[in-house]
Tab-separated table of C-alpha atoms in Angstrom:
chain	number	residue	atom	x	y	z
A	1	UNK	CA	0.000	0.000	0.000
A	2	UNK	CA	1.365	3.397	-0.965
A	3	UNK	CA	1.230	5.859	1.930
A	4	UNK	CA	0.360	9.535	1.853
A	5	UNK	CA	1.580	11.396	4.925
A	6	UNK	CA	0.272	14.763	6.090
A	7	UNK	CA	2.683	16.782	8.224
A	8	UNK	CA	1.066	19.398	10.457
A	9	UNK	CA	3.345	22.313	11.391
A	10	UNK	CA	5.924	24.597	9.795
A	11	UNK	CA	8.881	25.071	12.146
A	12	UNK	CA	12.411	23.735	12.250
A	13	UNK	CA	11.190	20.592	13.994
A	14	UNK	CA	8.730	19.960	11.172
A	15	UNK	CA	11.409	20.586	8.537
A	16	UNK	CA	13.418	17.815	10.240
A	17	UNK	CA	10.383	15.506	10.224
A	18	UNK	CA	9.730	16.292	6.558
A	19	UNK	CA	13.318	15.537	5.655
A	20	UNK	CA	13.152	12.209	7.522
A	21	UNK	CA	10.137	11.239	5.409
A	22	UNK	CA	11.253	12.704	2.086
A	23	UNK	CA	13.312	9.643	1.106
A	24	UNK	CA	10.610	7.190	2.176
A	25	UNK	CA	8.264	5.410	-0.189
A	26	UNK	CA	5.446	7.837	0.575
A	27	UNK	CA	3.864	11.002	-0.741
A	28	UNK	CA	4.363	13.927	1.645
A	29	UNK	CA	2.004	16.858	2.083
A	30	UNK	CA	2.207	19.566	4.719
A	31	UNK	CA	0.142	22.356	6.224
A	32	UNK	CA	1.141	25.180	8.543
A	33	UNK	CA	0.337	28.746	9.465
A	34	UNK	CA	3.644	29.824	7.920
A	35	UNK	CA	5.091	28.812	4.568
A	36	UNK	CA	8.358	27.042	5.404
A	37	UNK	CA	10.436	27.022	2.200
A	38	UNK	CA	12.398	23.953	3.285
A	39	UNK	CA	9.243	21.893	3.765
A	40	UNK	CA	7.677	23.264	0.577
A	41	UNK	CA	10.694	22.198	-1.479
A	42	UNK	CA	10.455	18.517	-0.474
A	43	UNK	CA	6.673	18.146	-0.254
A	44	UNK	CA	4.210	17.105	-2.935
A	45	UNK	CA	1.881	19.841	-1.738
A	46	UNK	CA	1.691	22.545	0.928
A	47	UNK	CA	-1.301	24.448	2.310
A	48	UNK	CA	-1.153	27.563	4.474
A	49	UNK	CA	-3.841	27.323	7.160
A	50	UNK	CA	-4.492	27.661	10.882
A	51	UNK	CA	-3.260	24.335	12.266
A	52	UNK	CA	-5.414	24.704	15.393
A	53	UNK	CA	-8.511	24.750	13.168
A	54	UNK	CA	-9.447	21.077	13.217
A	55	UNK	CA	-11.937	21.418	10.367
A	56	UNK	CA	-9.360	23.021	8.071
A	57	UNK	CA	-6.698	20.402	8.839
A	58	UNK	CA	-9.064	17.477	8.326
A	59	UNK	CA	-10.403	19.007	5.094
A	60	UNK	CA	-6.885	19.302	3.656
A	61	UNK	CA	-6.017	15.782	4.829
A	62	UNK	CA	-9.054	14.454	3.000
A	63	UNK	CA	-8.264	16.526	-0.104
A	64	UNK	CA	-4.837	14.866	-0.417
A	65	UNK	CA	-6.146	11.387	0.575
A	66	UNK	CA	-3.801	11.196	3.555
A	67	UNK	CA	-3.374	7.734	5.070
A	68	UNK	CA	-1.165	8.931	7.936
A	69	UNK	CA	-0.553	12.208	9.718
A	70	UNK	CA	2.213	13.526	11.959
A	71	UNK	CA	1.310	16.424	14.236
A	72	UNK	CA	4.432	18.451	15.031
A	73	UNK	CA	3.650	21.383	17.393
A	74	UNK	CA	1.868	21.440	20.730
A	75	UNK	CA	-0.794	23.965	19.673
A	76	UNK	CA	-2.653	21.633	17.283
A	77	UNK	CA	-2.422	18.797	19.821
A	78	UNK	CA	-4.014	21.015	22.471
A	79	UNK	CA	-6.743	21.931	19.967
A	80	UNK	CA	-7.583	18.263	19.335
A	81	UNK	CA	-6.264	17.964	15.779
A	82	UNK	CA	-5.161	14.363	16.356
A	83	UNK	CA	-8.659	13.507	17.634
A	84	UNK	CA	-10.301	15.111	14.607
A	85	UNK	CA	-8.033	13.307	12.141
A	86	UNK	CA	-8.695	10.029	13.917
A	87	UNK	CA	-12.444	10.623	13.766
A	88	UNK	CA	-12.045	11.119	10.002
A	89	UNK	CA	-10.318	7.747	9.683
A	90	UNK	CA	-6.792	9.154	9.277
A	91	UNK	CA	-4.238	7.741	11.711
A	92	UNK	CA	-2.465	10.584	13.480
A	93	UNK	CA	0.918	9.990	15.101
A	94	UNK	CA	0.362	12.326	17.991
A	95	UNK	CA	-1.596	12.023	21.237
A	96	UNK	CA	-5.269	12.736	21.604
A	97	UNK	CA	-6.162	15.989	23.348
A	98	UNK	CA	-6.727	14.213	26.669
A	99	UNK	CA	-3.311	12.504	26.613
A	100	UNK	CA	-1.582	15.662	25.357
A	101	UNK	CA	-2.435	17.206	28.728
A	102	UNK	CA	0.806	15.615	29.909
A	103	UNK	CA	2.314	18.708	28.263
A	104	UNK	CA	-0.488	21.227	27.883
A	105	UNK	CA	-1.519	21.244	31.559
A	106	UNK	CA	1.414	21.326	33.980
A	107	UNK	CA	-0.883	20.994	36.987
A	108	UNK	CA	-2.344	17.802	35.492
A	109	UNK	CA	1.193	16.642	34.665
A	110	UNK	CA	2.397	16.851	38.266
A	111	UNK	CA	-0.775	15.363	39.752
A	112	UNK	CA	-0.578	12.544	37.198
A	113	UNK	CA	2.994	11.787	38.261
A	114	UNK	CA	2.006	11.855	41.908
A	115	UNK	CA	-1.060	9.654	41.437
A	116	UNK	CA	0.809	7.011	39.432
A	117	UNK	CA	4.047	7.082	41.458
A	118	UNK	CA	6.096	8.172	38.444
A	119	UNK	CA	9.690	8.517	39.670
A	120	UNK	CA	11.481	11.847	39.560
A	121	UNK	CA	8.579	14.092	40.587
A	122	UNK	CA	9.675	17.173	42.567
A	123	UNK	CA	7.797	18.629	45.508
A	124	UNK	CA	5.003	20.848	44.141
A	125	UNK	CA	1.707	22.631	44.776
A	126	UNK	CA	-0.898	23.889	42.305
A	127	UNK	CA	-2.887	27.115	42.691
A	128	UNK	CA	-5.920	28.729	41.085
A	129	UNK	CA	-5.694	31.735	43.408
A	130	UNK	CA	-2.608	33.834	42.700
A	131	UNK	CA	-2.661	35.499	46.106
A	132	UNK	CA	-2.434	32.071	47.721
A	133	UNK	CA	0.449	31.277	45.390
A	134	UNK	CA	2.241	34.417	46.550
A	135	UNK	CA	1.693	33.420	50.176
A	136	UNK	CA	3.209	30.016	49.419
A	137	UNK	CA	6.293	31.733	47.988
A	138	UNK	CA	6.639	33.704	51.235
A	139	UNK	CA	6.288	30.586	53.385
A	140	UNK	CA	8.365	28.113	51.369
A	141	UNK	CA	11.787	27.279	52.784
A	142	UNK	CA	13.892	27.276	49.626
A	143	UNK	CA	13.788	28.330	46.009
A	144	UNK	CA	10.875	27.615	43.686
A	145	UNK	CA	10.163	27.304	39.990
A	146	UNK	CA	7.067	29.307	39.018
A	147	UNK	CA	5.210	27.673	36.119
A	148	UNK	CA	2.006	28.755	34.406
A	149	UNK	CA	-0.132	25.620	34.051
A	150	UNK	CA	-0.811	26.167	30.334
A	151	UNK	CA	1.341	26.505	27.221
A	152	UNK	CA	3.759	29.438	27.069
A	153	UNK	CA	6.148	28.407	24.279
A	154	UNK	CA	8.931	27.606	26.722
A	155	UNK	CA	9.106	31.206	27.938
A	156	UNK	CA	6.757	31.351	30.937
A	157	UNK	CA	8.805	29.698	33.692
A	158	UNK	CA	10.592	31.880	36.238
A	159	UNK	CA	13.073	30.345	38.696
A	160	UNK	CA	13.640	31.964	42.069
A	161	UNK	CA	17.304	32.056	42.996
A	162	UNK	CA	18.338	31.943	39.350
A	163	UNK	CA	16.260	34.327	37.235
A	164	UNK	CA	14.205	36.244	39.792
A	165	UNK	CA	13.970	37.082	43.483
A	166	UNK	CA	10.933	35.989	45.546
A	167	UNK	CA	9.530	39.529	45.296
A	168	UNK	CA	10.007	39.580	41.523
A	169	UNK	CA	8.310	36.182	41.271
A	170	UNK	CA	5.295	37.505	43.144
A	171	UNK	CA	5.190	40.614	40.953
A	172	UNK	CA	5.350	38.361	37.888
A	173	UNK	CA	2.283	36.453	39.095
A	174	UNK	CA	0.368	39.555	40.166
A	175	UNK	CA	0.970	41.221	36.794
A	176	UNK	CA	-0.018	38.106	34.832
A	177	UNK	CA	-3.398	36.891	33.673
A	178	UNK	CA	-2.694	33.243	34.517
A	179	UNK	CA	-5.661	31.364	35.926
A	180	UNK	CA	-3.570	28.484	37.312
A	181	UNK	CA	0.071	28.113	38.313
A	182	UNK	CA	2.336	25.369	39.587
A	183	UNK	CA	4.978	26.114	42.205
A	184	UNK	CA	7.619	23.438	42.630
A	185	UNK	CA	10.989	22.991	44.237
A	186	UNK	CA	13.846	24.393	42.225
A	187	UNK	CA	15.879	21.571	40.728
A	188	UNK	CA	19.627	22.174	40.618
A	189	UNK	CA	21.761	20.192	38.215
A	190	UNK	CA	22.234	19.657	34.494
A	191	UNK	CA	19.308	19.413	32.105
A	192	UNK	CA	18.974	16.822	29.376
A	193	UNK	CA	16.255	15.421	27.143
A	194	UNK	CA	15.339	11.893	26.067
A	195	UNK	CA	12.610	11.502	23.441
A	196	UNK	CA	10.580	8.335	22.863
A	197	UNK	CA	8.463	7.214	19.925
A	198	UNK	CA	5.386	5.606	21.446
A	199	UNK	CA	2.528	3.441	20.161
A	200	UNK	CA	0.697	0.243	21.068
A	201	UNK	CA	2.042	0.352	24.633
A	202	UNK	CA	5.657	0.313	23.403
A	203	UNK	CA	8.333	2.961	23.292
A	204	UNK	CA	11.578	3.358	21.386
A	205	UNK	CA	14.063	5.911	22.714
A	206	UNK	CA	16.536	8.324	21.124
A	207	UNK	CA	19.974	9.491	22.354
A	208	UNK	CA	20.099	12.138	25.061
A	209	UNK	CA	20.275	15.779	23.949
A	210	UNK	CA	21.022	18.958	25.876
A	211	UNK	CA	19.000	22.012	24.860
A	212	UNK	CA	20.006	25.599	25.694
A	213	UNK	CA	17.030	27.733	26.664
A	214	UNK	CA	18.800	30.930	27.683
A	215	UNK	CA	19.169	33.586	25.006
A	216	UNK	CA	22.788	34.565	25.592
A	217	UNK	CA	26.126	32.847	25.864
A	218	UNK	CA	27.130	31.519	29.235
A	219	UNK	CA	23.477	30.595	29.902
A	220	UNK	CA	22.517	34.195	30.569
A	221	UNK	CA	19.391	36.148	29.673
A	222	UNK	CA	15.716	35.261	29.282
A	223	UNK	CA	14.351	31.860	28.338
A	224	UNK	CA	13.662	31.171	24.679
A	225	UNK	CA	12.127	28.381	22.660
A	226	UNK	CA	15.650	26.942	22.473
A	227	UNK	CA	18.836	28.433	21.022
A	228	UNK	CA	20.463	25.138	20.112
A	229	UNK	CA	21.435	21.709	21.359
A	230	UNK	CA	23.995	18.933	21.109
A	231	UNK	CA	24.211	15.153	21.410
A	232	UNK	CA	27.161	12.777	21.636
A	233	UNK	CA	28.000	9.783	19.448
A	234	UNK	CA	26.440	7.395	21.984
A	235	UNK	CA	23.257	7.430	24.049
A	236	UNK	CA	24.586	9.555	26.905
A	237	UNK	CA	25.983	13.075	27.114
A	238	UNK	CA	29.544	13.709	28.366
A	239	UNK	CA	28.387	14.665	31.871
A	240	UNK	CA	26.144	11.597	32.220
A	241	UNK	CA	26.764	8.025	33.315
A	242	UNK	CA	25.030	5.114	31.603
A	243	UNK	CA	22.823	4.638	34.666
A	244	UNK	CA	21.602	8.240	34.393
A	245	UNK	CA	20.313	7.599	30.879
A	246	UNK	CA	18.577	4.381	31.898
A	247	UNK	CA	17.018	6.110	34.925
A	248	UNK	CA	15.451	8.648	32.545
A	249	UNK	CA	14.217	5.881	30.242
A	250	UNK	CA	12.642	4.117	33.233
A	251	UNK	CA	10.682	7.310	33.950
A	252	UNK	CA	9.417	7.357	30.356
A	253	UNK	CA	8.457	3.670	30.572
A	254	UNK	CA	6.502	4.257	33.785
A	255	UNK	CA	4.737	7.238	32.218
A	256	UNK	CA	3.761	5.353	29.054
A	257	UNK	CA	2.531	2.481	31.224
A	258	UNK	CA	0.246	4.846	33.117
A	259	UNK	CA	-1.118	6.643	30.028
A	260	UNK	CA	-3.988	4.955	28.166
A	261	UNK	CA	-3.257	4.350	24.478
A	262	UNK	CA	-0.675	7.132	24.207
A	263	UNK	CA	0.845	7.478	20.769
A	264	UNK	CA	3.263	9.890	19.206
A	265	UNK	CA	6.361	11.334	20.818
A	266	UNK	CA	6.853	11.563	24.562
A	267	UNK	CA	9.627	14.025	25.357
A	268	UNK	CA	11.124	13.913	28.817
A	269	UNK	CA	13.064	16.936	29.991
A	270	UNK	CA	15.147	15.863	32.951
A	271	UNK	CA	17.472	17.361	35.523
A	272	UNK	CA	20.466	15.335	36.661
A	273	UNK	CA	20.711	16.343	40.319
A	274	UNK	CA	22.749	15.290	43.334
A	275	UNK	CA	19.802	13.001	44.156
A	276	UNK	CA	19.442	11.391	40.755
A	277	UNK	CA	17.265	12.147	37.741
A	278	UNK	CA	14.249	14.422	38.235
A	279	UNK	CA	11.522	15.420	35.770
A	280	UNK	CA	11.411	19.081	34.761
A	281	UNK	CA	8.506	18.473	32.382
A	282	UNK	CA	7.059	16.253	29.686
A	283	UNK	CA	6.224	17.352	26.158
A	284	UNK	CA	3.821	15.516	23.869
A	285	UNK	CA	5.858	15.991	20.676
A	286	UNK	CA	9.397	16.187	19.345
A	287	UNK	CA	11.502	18.925	20.843
A	288	UNK	CA	12.574	21.897	18.793
A	289	UNK	CA	15.610	21.909	18.400
A	290	UNK	CA	16.101	18.316	19.661
A	291	UNK	CA	14.339	16.794	16.638
A	292	UNK	CA	17.095	18.256	14.482
A	293	UNK	CA	19.707	16.366	16.498
A	294	UNK	CA	17.900	13.020	16.560
A	295	UNK	CA	16.053	12.559	13.256
A	296	UNK	CA	18.968	13.171	10.844
A	297	UNK	CA	21.003	10.359	12.461
A	298	UNK	CA	18.039	7.950	12.665
A	299	UNK	CA	18.907	5.009	10.410
A	300	UNK	CA	15.520	3.319	10.860
A	301	UNK	CA	12.931	4.436	8.304
A	302	UNK	CA	10.597	6.790	10.193
A	303	UNK	CA	7.772	5.760	7.857
A	304	UNK	CA	8.147	2.174	9.101
A	305	UNK	CA	7.545	3.442	12.638
A	306	UNK	CA	4.371	5.256	11.554
A	307	UNK	CA	2.977	2.266	9.670
A	308	UNK	CA	3.718	-0.156	12.535
A	309	UNK	CA	2.020	2.241	14.958
A	310	UNK	CA	-1.100	2.408	12.803
A	311	UNK	CA	-1.243	-1.333	12.179
A	312	UNK	CA	-0.851	-2.221	15.855
A	313	UNK	CA	2.437	-4.019	15.181
A	314	UNK	CA	5.603	-4.005	17.258
A	315	UNK	CA	7.499	-0.796	16.671
A	316	UNK	CA	10.787	-1.351	14.844
A	317	UNK	CA	13.961	-1.030	16.855
A	318	UNK	CA	15.546	2.383	16.365
A	319	UNK	CA	19.128	2.500	15.184
A	320	UNK	CA	21.197	5.668	14.971
A	321	UNK	CA	24.397	6.554	13.181
A	322	UNK	CA	27.197	6.846	15.782
A	323	UNK	CA	27.576	10.577	15.232
A	324	UNK	CA	27.706	13.567	17.549
A	325	UNK	CA	25.501	16.499	16.581
A	326	UNK	CA	25.501	20.230	17.305
A	327	UNK	CA	22.505	22.400	16.424
A	328	UNK	CA	22.640	26.206	16.546
A	329	UNK	CA	19.731	28.521	15.857
A	330	UNK	CA	19.854	31.833	14.045
A	331	UNK	CA	17.252	34.154	15.553
A	332	UNK	CA	16.311	37.783	14.916
A	333	UNK	CA	18.264	40.424	16.794
A	334	UNK	CA	16.544	41.259	20.066
A	335	UNK	CA	14.894	37.837	20.379
A	336	UNK	CA	12.988	36.891	22.512
A	337	UNK	CA	12.048	40.111	24.329
A	338	UNK	CA	12.173	42.670	21.487
A	339	UNK	CA	12.831	40.845	18.205
A	340	UNK	CA	13.592	42.845	15.064
A	341	UNK	CA	12.206	41.253	11.903
A	342	UNK	CA	13.200	41.931	8.290
A	343	UNK	CA	16.847	40.849	8.128
A	344	UNK	CA	17.725	39.003	4.922
A	345	UNK	CA	18.978	35.469	5.566
A	346	UNK	CA	22.235	34.905	3.704
A	347	UNK	CA	22.717	31.173	4.336
A	348	UNK	CA	20.684	28.355	2.789
A	349	UNK	CA	20.813	24.604	2.247
A	350	UNK	CA	23.430	24.949	-0.504
A	351	UNK	CA	25.778	27.368	1.257
A	352	UNK	CA	25.665	25.635	4.676
A	353	UNK	CA	28.512	23.361	3.577
A	354	UNK	CA	28.667	20.014	5.351
A	355	UNK	CA	26.076	21.082	7.925
A	356	UNK	CA	22.375	20.477	7.494
A	357	UNK	CA	20.211	23.585	7.225
A	358	UNK	CA	16.649	23.842	8.547
A	359	UNK	CA	14.191	26.690	8.023
A	360	UNK	CA	11.904	27.693	10.888
A	361	UNK	CA	9.847	30.910	10.991
A	362	UNK	CA	10.762	33.013	7.961
A	363	UNK	CA	9.210	35.432	5.494
A	364	UNK	CA	9.772	34.386	1.875
A	365	UNK	CA	9.734	37.325	-0.560
A	366	UNK	CA	10.481	37.679	-4.252
A	367	UNK	CA	14.022	38.859	-3.539
A	368	UNK	CA	14.915	36.402	-0.781
A	369	UNK	CA	14.061	35.017	2.645
A	370	UNK	CA	13.826	37.273	5.691
A	371	UNK	CA	13.538	36.933	9.460
A	372	UNK	CA	10.247	37.231	11.315
A	373	UNK	CA	10.018	37.812	15.066
A	374	UNK	CA	10.555	34.129	15.937
A	375	UNK	CA	13.446	31.699	15.484
A	376	UNK	CA	14.519	31.781	11.854
A	377	UNK	CA	16.756	28.862	10.927
A	378	UNK	CA	19.029	26.231	12.390
A	379	UNK	CA	22.251	24.620	11.261
A	380	UNK	CA	23.333	21.168	12.437
A	381	UNK	CA	26.853	19.792	12.255
A	382	UNK	CA	27.671	16.091	12.494
A	383	UNK	CA	30.951	14.407	13.436
A	384	UNK	CA	32.666	11.598	15.264
A	385	UNK	CA	33.052	14.014	18.182
A	386	UNK	CA	31.059	16.963	19.469
A	387	UNK	CA	34.027	19.207	18.636
A	388	UNK	CA	33.916	18.146	14.975
A	389	UNK	CA	30.166	18.699	14.802
A	390	UNK	CA	30.469	22.104	16.466
A	391	UNK	CA	33.074	23.238	13.952
A	392	UNK	CA	30.798	22.384	11.014
A	393	UNK	CA	27.877	24.218	12.621
A	394	UNK	CA	30.047	27.294	13.131
A	395	UNK	CA	31.254	27.149	9.530
A	396	UNK	CA	27.617	27.307	8.397
A	397	UNK	CA	26.826	30.197	10.743
A	398	UNK	CA	29.782	32.147	9.367
A	399	UNK	CA	28.014	32.217	6.003
A	400	UNK	CA	24.916	33.712	7.644
A	401	UNK	CA	26.806	36.644	9.088
A	402	UNK	CA	25.701	38.641	12.116
A	403	UNK	CA	23.658	41.505	10.646
A	404	UNK	CA	20.125	41.444	12.066
A	405	UNK	CA	20.738	38.048	13.632
A	406	UNK	CA	21.720	36.597	16.974
A	407	UNK	CA	23.273	33.184	17.672
A	408	UNK	CA	24.793	31.415	20.653
A	409	UNK	CA	28.248	30.453	19.474
A	410	UNK	CA	29.137	28.668	22.730
A	411	UNK	CA	26.770	25.710	22.215
A	412	UNK	CA	28.749	22.494	21.807
A	413	UNK	CA	32.109	24.100	22.579
A	414	UNK	CA	34.702	22.285	24.660
A	415	UNK	CA	34.631	24.989	27.345
A	416	UNK	CA	30.848	24.828	27.783
A	417	UNK	CA	30.778	21.030	27.937
A	418	UNK	CA	33.624	20.953	30.438
A	419	UNK	CA	31.611	23.282	32.681
A	420	UNK	CA	28.753	20.767	32.516
A	421	UNK	CA	31.086	17.912	33.461
A	422	UNK	CA	32.614	19.896	36.334
A	423	UNK	CA	29.156	20.880	37.586
A	424	UNK	CA	27.936	17.269	37.768
A	425	UNK	CA	31.156	16.134	39.453
A	426	UNK	CA	30.670	18.870	42.033
A	427	UNK	CA	27.076	17.754	42.617
A	428	UNK	CA	28.012	14.091	42.958
A	429	UNK	CA	30.745	14.943	45.473
């Protein structure tokens, strides 16, 4: 049977998904609110539409006779796009709205972990009254992470003792329009991500990746959607032991076991602390940028995973090329607080050299491609070592230049990784 796959979403993550399907024996169509030139160039068709509009997505899926769908971003999942596609008889690789709450509702996420004894859950409380939340901040003996319960694009969390003072945290809540917040113990350690492909009660895991949320080098500045990430040539990162990776996988296994009929990607963001692996959060889809580290080195045909998921078969074992990866984003100057759009992007898939190039949120005009106010493009280097991969990523960024753009050049560098190693050794001692 010839497959027709509909990809929902138009960011860098979705460009990576599209590229992983482009060489498969399938027709690929895509829809997104933005016209991603990278996805357009490798798709059989592309439609610009509101991906949270379930009727519009299903209508396009039916127009192209889609037999499978992959839902990339969290917004459509929260809107129930996977449910609507399923109701139309089109298998969607992405959780139903109820299961996607593991990401879209952080209060549900923590209570779910508590109820099902999922390991790695920090101490937490949930609040619908912001004044009571402020009182809790005053009374709590220690530092807290302040998390809006809903989706904030990775930019809503404030950490007392790191980003804000207790008074600033209270002001942040009082000035917000959040209806629910989660306050939880601040986790101190090194962050890492493990992503799992899930269907039919099974999961298949990817190598660990470390994302970099802070806007500026040295992990300074406000949180972003992610400025870049790196992975090593094996399953673990340089600051991790093998047991740390398996502890994270055990958390994912316990979570999948407690979720009814979950399918799609389950992304675990973890903190390696002095007391073991703790859960920062779960996401119900591939990470962005982490998808750009994991999918290009996936040797298993991603289409085979989708078909096995739909047919109720055992998921194929995932194999990965033994390569380190370094991903670095190019974002508009001023991002994320005051981004300046309209800079012409000078680098593309041809000029990126030996690095892979991924488009994200861009404005395609007759005379070229320009930045918007969100992350614009990513380059990914590959090598036998992280240092080799980082060098290729930097070579690609040098083509892009600096005018109207901002990048974090320290991601994947020897100095940054050594700081991670030293930090974990200090914690363990």
